[in-house]
PDB file of C-alpha atoms in Angstrom:
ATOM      1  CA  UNK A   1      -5.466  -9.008 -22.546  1.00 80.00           C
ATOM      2  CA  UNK A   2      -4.304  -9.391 -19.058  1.00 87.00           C
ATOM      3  CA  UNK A   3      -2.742  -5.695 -19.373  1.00 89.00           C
ATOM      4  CA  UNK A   4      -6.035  -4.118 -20.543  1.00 90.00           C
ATOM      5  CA  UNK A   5      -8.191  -5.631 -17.500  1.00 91.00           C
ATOM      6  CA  UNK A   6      -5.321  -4.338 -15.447  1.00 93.00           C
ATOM      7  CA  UNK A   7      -5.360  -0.677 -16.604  1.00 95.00           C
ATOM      8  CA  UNK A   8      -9.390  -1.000 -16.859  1.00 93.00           C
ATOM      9  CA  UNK A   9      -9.435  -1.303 -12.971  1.00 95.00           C
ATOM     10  CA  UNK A  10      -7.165   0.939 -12.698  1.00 96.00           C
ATOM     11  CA  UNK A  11      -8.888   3.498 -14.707  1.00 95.00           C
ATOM     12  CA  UNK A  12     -12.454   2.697 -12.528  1.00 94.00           C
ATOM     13  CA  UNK A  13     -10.635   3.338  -9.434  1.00 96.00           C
ATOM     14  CA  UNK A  14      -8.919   6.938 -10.739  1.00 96.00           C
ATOM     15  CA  UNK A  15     -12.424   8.101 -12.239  1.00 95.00           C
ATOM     16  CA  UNK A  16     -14.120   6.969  -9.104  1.00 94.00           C
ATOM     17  CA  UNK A  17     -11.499   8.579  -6.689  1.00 95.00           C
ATOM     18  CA  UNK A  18     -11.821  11.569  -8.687  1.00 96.00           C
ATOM     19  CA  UNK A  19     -15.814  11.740  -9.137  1.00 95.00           C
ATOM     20  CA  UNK A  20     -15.970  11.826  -5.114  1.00 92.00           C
ATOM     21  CA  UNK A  21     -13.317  14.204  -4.833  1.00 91.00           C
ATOM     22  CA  UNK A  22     -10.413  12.031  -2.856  1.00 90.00           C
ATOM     23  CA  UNK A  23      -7.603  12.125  -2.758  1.00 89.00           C
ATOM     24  CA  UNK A  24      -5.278   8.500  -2.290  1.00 93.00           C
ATOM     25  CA  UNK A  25      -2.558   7.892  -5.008  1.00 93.00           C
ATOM     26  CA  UNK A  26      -3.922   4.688  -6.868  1.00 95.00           C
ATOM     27  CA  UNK A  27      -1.621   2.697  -9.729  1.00 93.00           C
ATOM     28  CA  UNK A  28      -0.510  -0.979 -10.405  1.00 92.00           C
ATOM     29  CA  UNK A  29       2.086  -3.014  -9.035  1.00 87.00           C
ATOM     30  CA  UNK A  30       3.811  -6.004 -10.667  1.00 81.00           C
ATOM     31  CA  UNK A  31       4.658  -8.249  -7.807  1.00 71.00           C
ATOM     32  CA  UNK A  32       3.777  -9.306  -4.237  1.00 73.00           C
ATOM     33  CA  UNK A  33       3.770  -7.685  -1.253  1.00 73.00           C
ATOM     34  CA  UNK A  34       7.570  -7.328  -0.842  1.00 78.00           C
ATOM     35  CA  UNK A  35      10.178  -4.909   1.227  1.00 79.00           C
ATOM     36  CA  UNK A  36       9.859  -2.618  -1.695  1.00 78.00           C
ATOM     37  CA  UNK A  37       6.011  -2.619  -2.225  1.00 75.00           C
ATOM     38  CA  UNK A  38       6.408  -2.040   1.805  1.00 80.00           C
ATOM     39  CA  UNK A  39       8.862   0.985   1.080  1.00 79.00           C
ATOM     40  CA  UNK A  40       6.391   2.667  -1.611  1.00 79.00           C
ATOM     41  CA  UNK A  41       3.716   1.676   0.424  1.00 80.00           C
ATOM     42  CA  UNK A  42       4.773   3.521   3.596  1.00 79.00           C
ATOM     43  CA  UNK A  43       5.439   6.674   1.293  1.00 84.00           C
ATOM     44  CA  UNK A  44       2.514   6.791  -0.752  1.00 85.00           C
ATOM     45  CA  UNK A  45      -0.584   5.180   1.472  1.00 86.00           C
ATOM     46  CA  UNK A  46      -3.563   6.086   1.592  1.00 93.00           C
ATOM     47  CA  UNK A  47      -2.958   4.005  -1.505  1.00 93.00           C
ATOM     48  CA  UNK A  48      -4.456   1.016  -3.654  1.00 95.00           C
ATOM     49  CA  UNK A  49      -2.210  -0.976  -6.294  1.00 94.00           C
ATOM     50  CA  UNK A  50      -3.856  -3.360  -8.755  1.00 95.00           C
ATOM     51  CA  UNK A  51      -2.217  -6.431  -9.690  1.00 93.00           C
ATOM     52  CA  UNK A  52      -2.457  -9.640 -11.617  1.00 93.00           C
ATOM     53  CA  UNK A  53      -2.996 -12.596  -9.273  1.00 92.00           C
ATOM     54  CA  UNK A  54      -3.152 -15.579 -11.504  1.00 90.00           C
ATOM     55  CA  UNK A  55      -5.180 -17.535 -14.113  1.00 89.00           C
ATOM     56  CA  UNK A  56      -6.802 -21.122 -13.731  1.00 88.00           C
ATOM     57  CA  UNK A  57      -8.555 -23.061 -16.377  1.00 79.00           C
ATOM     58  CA  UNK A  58     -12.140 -23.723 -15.857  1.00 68.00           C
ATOM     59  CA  UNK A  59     -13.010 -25.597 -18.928  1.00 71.00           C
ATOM     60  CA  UNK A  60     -11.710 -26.174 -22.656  1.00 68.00           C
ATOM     61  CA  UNK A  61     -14.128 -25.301 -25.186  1.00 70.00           C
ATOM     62  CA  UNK A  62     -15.347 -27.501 -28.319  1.00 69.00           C
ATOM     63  CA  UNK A  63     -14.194 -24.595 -31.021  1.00 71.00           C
ATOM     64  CA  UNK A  64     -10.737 -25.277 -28.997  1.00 71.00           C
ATOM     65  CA  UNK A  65     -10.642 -21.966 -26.720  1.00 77.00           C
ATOM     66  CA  UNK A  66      -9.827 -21.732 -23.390  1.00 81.00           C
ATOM     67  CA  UNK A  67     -12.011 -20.235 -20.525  1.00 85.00           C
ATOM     68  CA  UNK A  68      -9.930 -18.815 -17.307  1.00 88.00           C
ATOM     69  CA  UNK A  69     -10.902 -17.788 -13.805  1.00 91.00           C
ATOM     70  CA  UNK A  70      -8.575 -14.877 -13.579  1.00 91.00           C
ATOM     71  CA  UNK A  71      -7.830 -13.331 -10.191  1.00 94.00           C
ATOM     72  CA  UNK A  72      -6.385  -9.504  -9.529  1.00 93.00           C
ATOM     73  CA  UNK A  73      -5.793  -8.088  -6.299  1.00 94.00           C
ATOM     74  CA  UNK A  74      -6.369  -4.177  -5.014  1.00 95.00           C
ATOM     75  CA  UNK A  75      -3.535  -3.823  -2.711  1.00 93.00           C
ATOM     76  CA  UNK A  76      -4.741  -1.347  -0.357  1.00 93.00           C
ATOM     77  CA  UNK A  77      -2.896   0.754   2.727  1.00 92.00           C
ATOM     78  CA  UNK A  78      -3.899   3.646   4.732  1.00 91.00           C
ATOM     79  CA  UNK A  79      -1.145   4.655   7.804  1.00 88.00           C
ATOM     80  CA  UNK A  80      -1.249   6.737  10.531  1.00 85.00           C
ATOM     81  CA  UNK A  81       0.418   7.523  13.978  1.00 80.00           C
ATOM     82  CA  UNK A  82      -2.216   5.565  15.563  1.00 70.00           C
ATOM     83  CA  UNK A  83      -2.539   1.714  14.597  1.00 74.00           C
ATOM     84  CA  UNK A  84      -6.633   2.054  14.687  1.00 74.00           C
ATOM     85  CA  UNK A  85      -6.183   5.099  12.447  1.00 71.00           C
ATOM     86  CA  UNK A  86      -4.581   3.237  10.215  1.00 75.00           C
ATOM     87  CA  UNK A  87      -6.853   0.568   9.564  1.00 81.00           C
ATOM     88  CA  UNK A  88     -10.108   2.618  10.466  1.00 72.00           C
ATOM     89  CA  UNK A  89      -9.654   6.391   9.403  1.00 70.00           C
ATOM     90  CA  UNK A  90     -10.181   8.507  11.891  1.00 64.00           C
ATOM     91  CA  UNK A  91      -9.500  12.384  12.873  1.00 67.00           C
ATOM     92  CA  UNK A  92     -13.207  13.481  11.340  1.00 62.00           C
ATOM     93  CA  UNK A  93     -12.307  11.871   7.560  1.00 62.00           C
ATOM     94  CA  UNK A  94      -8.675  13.691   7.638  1.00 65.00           C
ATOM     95  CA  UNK A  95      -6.975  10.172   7.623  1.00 71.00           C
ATOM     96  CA  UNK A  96      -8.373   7.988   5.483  1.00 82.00           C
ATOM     97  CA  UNK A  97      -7.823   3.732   6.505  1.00 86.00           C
ATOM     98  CA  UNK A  98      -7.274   0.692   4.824  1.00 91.00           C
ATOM     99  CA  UNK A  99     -10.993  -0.145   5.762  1.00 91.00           C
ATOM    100  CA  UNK A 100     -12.467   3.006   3.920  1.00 92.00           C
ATOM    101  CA  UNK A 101     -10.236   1.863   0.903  1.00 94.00           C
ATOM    102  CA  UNK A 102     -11.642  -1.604   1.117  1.00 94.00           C
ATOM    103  CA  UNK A 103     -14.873  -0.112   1.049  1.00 93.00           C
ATOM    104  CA  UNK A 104     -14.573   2.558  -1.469  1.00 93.00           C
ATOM    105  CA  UNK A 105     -12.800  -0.231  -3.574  1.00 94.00           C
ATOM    106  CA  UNK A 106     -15.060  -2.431  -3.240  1.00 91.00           C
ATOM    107  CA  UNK A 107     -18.225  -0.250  -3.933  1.00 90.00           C
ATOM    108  CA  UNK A 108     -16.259   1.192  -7.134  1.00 91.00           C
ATOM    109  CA  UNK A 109     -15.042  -2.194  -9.098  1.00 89.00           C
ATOM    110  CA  UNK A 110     -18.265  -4.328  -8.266  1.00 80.00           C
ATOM    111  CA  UNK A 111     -20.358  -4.298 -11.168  1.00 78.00           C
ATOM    112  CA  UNK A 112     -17.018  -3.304 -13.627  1.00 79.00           C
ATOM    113  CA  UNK A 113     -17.345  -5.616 -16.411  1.00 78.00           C
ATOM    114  CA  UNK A 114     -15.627  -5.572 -20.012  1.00 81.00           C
ATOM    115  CA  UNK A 115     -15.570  -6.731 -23.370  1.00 81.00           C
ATOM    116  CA  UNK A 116     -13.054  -9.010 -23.087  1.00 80.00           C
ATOM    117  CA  UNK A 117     -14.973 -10.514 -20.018  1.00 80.00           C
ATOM    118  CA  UNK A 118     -17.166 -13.355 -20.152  1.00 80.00           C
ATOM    119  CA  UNK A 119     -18.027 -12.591 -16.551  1.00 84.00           C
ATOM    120  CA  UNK A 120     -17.354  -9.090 -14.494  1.00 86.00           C
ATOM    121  CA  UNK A 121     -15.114  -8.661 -12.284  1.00 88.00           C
ATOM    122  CA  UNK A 122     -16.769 -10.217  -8.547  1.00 90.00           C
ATOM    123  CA  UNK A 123     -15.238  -9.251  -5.142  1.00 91.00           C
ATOM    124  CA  UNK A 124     -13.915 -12.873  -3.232  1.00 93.00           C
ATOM    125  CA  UNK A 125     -12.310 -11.995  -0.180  1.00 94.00           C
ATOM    126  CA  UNK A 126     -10.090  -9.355   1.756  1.00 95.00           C
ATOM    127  CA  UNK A 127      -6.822 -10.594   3.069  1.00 94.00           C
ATOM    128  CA  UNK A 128      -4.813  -9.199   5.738  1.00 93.00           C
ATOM    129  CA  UNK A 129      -1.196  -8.530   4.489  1.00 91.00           C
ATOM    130  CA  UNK A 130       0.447  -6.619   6.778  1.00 88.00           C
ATOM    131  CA  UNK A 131      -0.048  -4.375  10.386  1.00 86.00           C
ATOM    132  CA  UNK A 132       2.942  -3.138  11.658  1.00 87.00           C
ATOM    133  CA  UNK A 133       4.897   0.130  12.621  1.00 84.00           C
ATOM    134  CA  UNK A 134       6.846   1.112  10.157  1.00 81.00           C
ATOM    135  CA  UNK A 135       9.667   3.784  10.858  1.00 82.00           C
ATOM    136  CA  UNK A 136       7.205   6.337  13.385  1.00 86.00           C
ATOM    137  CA  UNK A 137       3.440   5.174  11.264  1.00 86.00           C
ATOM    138  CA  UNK A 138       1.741   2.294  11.392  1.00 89.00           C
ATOM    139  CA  UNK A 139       0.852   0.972   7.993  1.00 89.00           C
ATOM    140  CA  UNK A 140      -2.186  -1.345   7.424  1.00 90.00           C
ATOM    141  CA  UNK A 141      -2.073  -3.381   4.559  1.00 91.00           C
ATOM    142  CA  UNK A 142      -4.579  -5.300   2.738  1.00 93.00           C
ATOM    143  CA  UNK A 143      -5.945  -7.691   0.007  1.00 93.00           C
ATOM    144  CA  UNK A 144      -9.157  -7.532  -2.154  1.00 95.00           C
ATOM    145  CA  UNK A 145      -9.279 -10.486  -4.376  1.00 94.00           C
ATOM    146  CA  UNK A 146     -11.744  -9.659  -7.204  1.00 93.00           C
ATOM    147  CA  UNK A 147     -11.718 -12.434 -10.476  1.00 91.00           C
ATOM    148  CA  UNK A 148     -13.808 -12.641 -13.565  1.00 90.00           C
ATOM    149  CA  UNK A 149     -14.265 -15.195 -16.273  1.00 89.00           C
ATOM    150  CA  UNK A 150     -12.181 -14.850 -19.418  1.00 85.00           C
ATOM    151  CA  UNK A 151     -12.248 -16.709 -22.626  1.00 83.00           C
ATOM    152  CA  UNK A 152      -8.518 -16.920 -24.728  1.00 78.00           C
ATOM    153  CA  UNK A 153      -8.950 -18.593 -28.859  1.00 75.00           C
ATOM    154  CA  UNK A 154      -5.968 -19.026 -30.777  1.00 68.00           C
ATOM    155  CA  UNK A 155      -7.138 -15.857 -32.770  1.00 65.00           C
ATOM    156  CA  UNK A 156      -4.886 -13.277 -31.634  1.00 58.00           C
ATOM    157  CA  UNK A 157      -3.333 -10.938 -33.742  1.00 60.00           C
ATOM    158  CA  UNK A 158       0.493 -12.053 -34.109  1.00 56.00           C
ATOM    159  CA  UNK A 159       1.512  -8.462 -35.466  1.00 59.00           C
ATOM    160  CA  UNK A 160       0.750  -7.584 -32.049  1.00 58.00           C
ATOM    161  CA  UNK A 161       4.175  -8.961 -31.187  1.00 56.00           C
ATOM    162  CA  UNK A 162       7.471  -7.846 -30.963  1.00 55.00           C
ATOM    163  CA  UNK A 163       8.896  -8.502 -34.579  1.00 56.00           C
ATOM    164  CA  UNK A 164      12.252  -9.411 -32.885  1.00 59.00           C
ATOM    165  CA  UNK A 165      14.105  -6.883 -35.605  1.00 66.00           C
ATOM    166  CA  UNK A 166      15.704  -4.602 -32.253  1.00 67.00           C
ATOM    167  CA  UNK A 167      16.070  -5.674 -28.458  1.00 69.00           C
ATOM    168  CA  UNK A 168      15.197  -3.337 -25.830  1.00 65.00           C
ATOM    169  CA  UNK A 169      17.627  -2.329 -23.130  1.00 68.00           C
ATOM    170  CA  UNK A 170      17.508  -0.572 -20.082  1.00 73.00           C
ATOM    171  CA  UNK A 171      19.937  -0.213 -17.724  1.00 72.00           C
ATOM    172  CA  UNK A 172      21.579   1.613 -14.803  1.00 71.00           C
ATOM    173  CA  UNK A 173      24.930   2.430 -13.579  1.00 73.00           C
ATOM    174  CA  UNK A 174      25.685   3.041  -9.526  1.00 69.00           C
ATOM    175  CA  UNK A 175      22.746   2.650  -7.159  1.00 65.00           C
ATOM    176  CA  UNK A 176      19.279   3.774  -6.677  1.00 69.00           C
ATOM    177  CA  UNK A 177      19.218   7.475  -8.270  1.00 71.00           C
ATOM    178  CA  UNK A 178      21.662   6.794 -10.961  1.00 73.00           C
ATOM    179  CA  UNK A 179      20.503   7.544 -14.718  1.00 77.00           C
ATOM    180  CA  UNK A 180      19.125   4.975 -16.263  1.00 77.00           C
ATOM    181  CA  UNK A 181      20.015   4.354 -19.730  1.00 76.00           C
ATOM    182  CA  UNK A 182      17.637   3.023 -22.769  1.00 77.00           C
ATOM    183  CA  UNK A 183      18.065   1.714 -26.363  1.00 77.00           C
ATOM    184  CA  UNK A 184      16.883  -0.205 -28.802  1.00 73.00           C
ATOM    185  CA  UNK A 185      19.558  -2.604 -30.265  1.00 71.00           C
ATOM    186  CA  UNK A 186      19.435  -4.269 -33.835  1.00 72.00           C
ATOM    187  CA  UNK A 187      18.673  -7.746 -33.605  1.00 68.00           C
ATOM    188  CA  UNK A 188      21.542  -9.500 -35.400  1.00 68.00           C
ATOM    189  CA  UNK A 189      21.639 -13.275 -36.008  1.00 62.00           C
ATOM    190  CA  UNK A 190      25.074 -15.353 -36.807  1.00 63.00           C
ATOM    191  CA  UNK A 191      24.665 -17.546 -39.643  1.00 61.00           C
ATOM    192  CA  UNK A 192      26.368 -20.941 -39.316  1.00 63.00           C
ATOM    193  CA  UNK A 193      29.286 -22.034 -41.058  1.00 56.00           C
TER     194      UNK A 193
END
């Protein structure tokens, strides 16, 4: 559930972004703001990441479901050479700033709703996350908290879970750059003696 709202922002963003003819690299993030979100960030920006903020209950339900306040974040960042840049855009609409990403962001998610929604997805605040020179650009970094009202029953489909029969593993050998190596392993269990 969470996953779908995810990639339905997401998807709102791209179409939008592409609709108006821009061009900022847009995708979803896993975390917090880190030293590697701050790494991509720096690489990528002009740039917005969607991620999963957190769930809190607002009320339990007679038919015994669950309704949720649920909370994602657009992690936007525009750089530049020039700290206002950054933030603002500048150079005639060449650089594009964390501002016009709030705005286009904001503008292009606000009346998203969804079927698993019980209320769209509502813009809450912008958070400041980060303004510093990094390496010879100054990256601007920030926050727009949207949330929306979901409803979870116990009526999931289990077959929608892993069946526990293999185990996926990835892995990597050596540092950043190496292969990395997947399988899917039988799942064996030891009967007792």
């Amino acid at each position: 559930m969470i996953a779908d709202l995810e990639q339905a922002l997401k998807a709102r963003l791209i179409a939008q972004r592409d609709a108006k003819g821009l061009k900022f690299h847009i995708d979803t993030y896993s975390g917090q703001l880190d030293d590697e979100l701050l790494g991509v960030l720096a690489q990528k920006a002009p740039s917005i990441y969607v991620t999963f903020s957190g769930m809190s209950k607002a009320r339990q339900m007679r038919n015994g479901a669950h309704s949720f306040e649920a909370t994602f974040v657009l992690i936007v960042a525009g750089k530049s050479t020039n700290d206002e840049h950054a933030r603002g855009g500048g150079r005639g609409g060449k650089i594009v700033g964390a501002f016009e990403l709030i705005d286009f962001s904001f503008f292009a998610t606000c009346d998203l709703d969804h079927e698993l929604l019980d209320r769209k997805f509502e813009p809450q605040r912008v958070t400041n996350l980060f303004n510093a020179k990094v390496g010879r650009e100054y990256l601007a970094v920030y926050g727009l908290a949207l949330t929306c009202k979901l409803t979870v029953t116990a009526d999931w489909d289990v077959s929608e879970l892993d069946d526990f029969e293999t185990i996926h593993h990835t892995a990597a050998i050596g540092g950043e750059g190496s292969p990395v190596m997947e399988t899917d392993l039988p799942q064996t269990e030891e009967e007792e003696a």
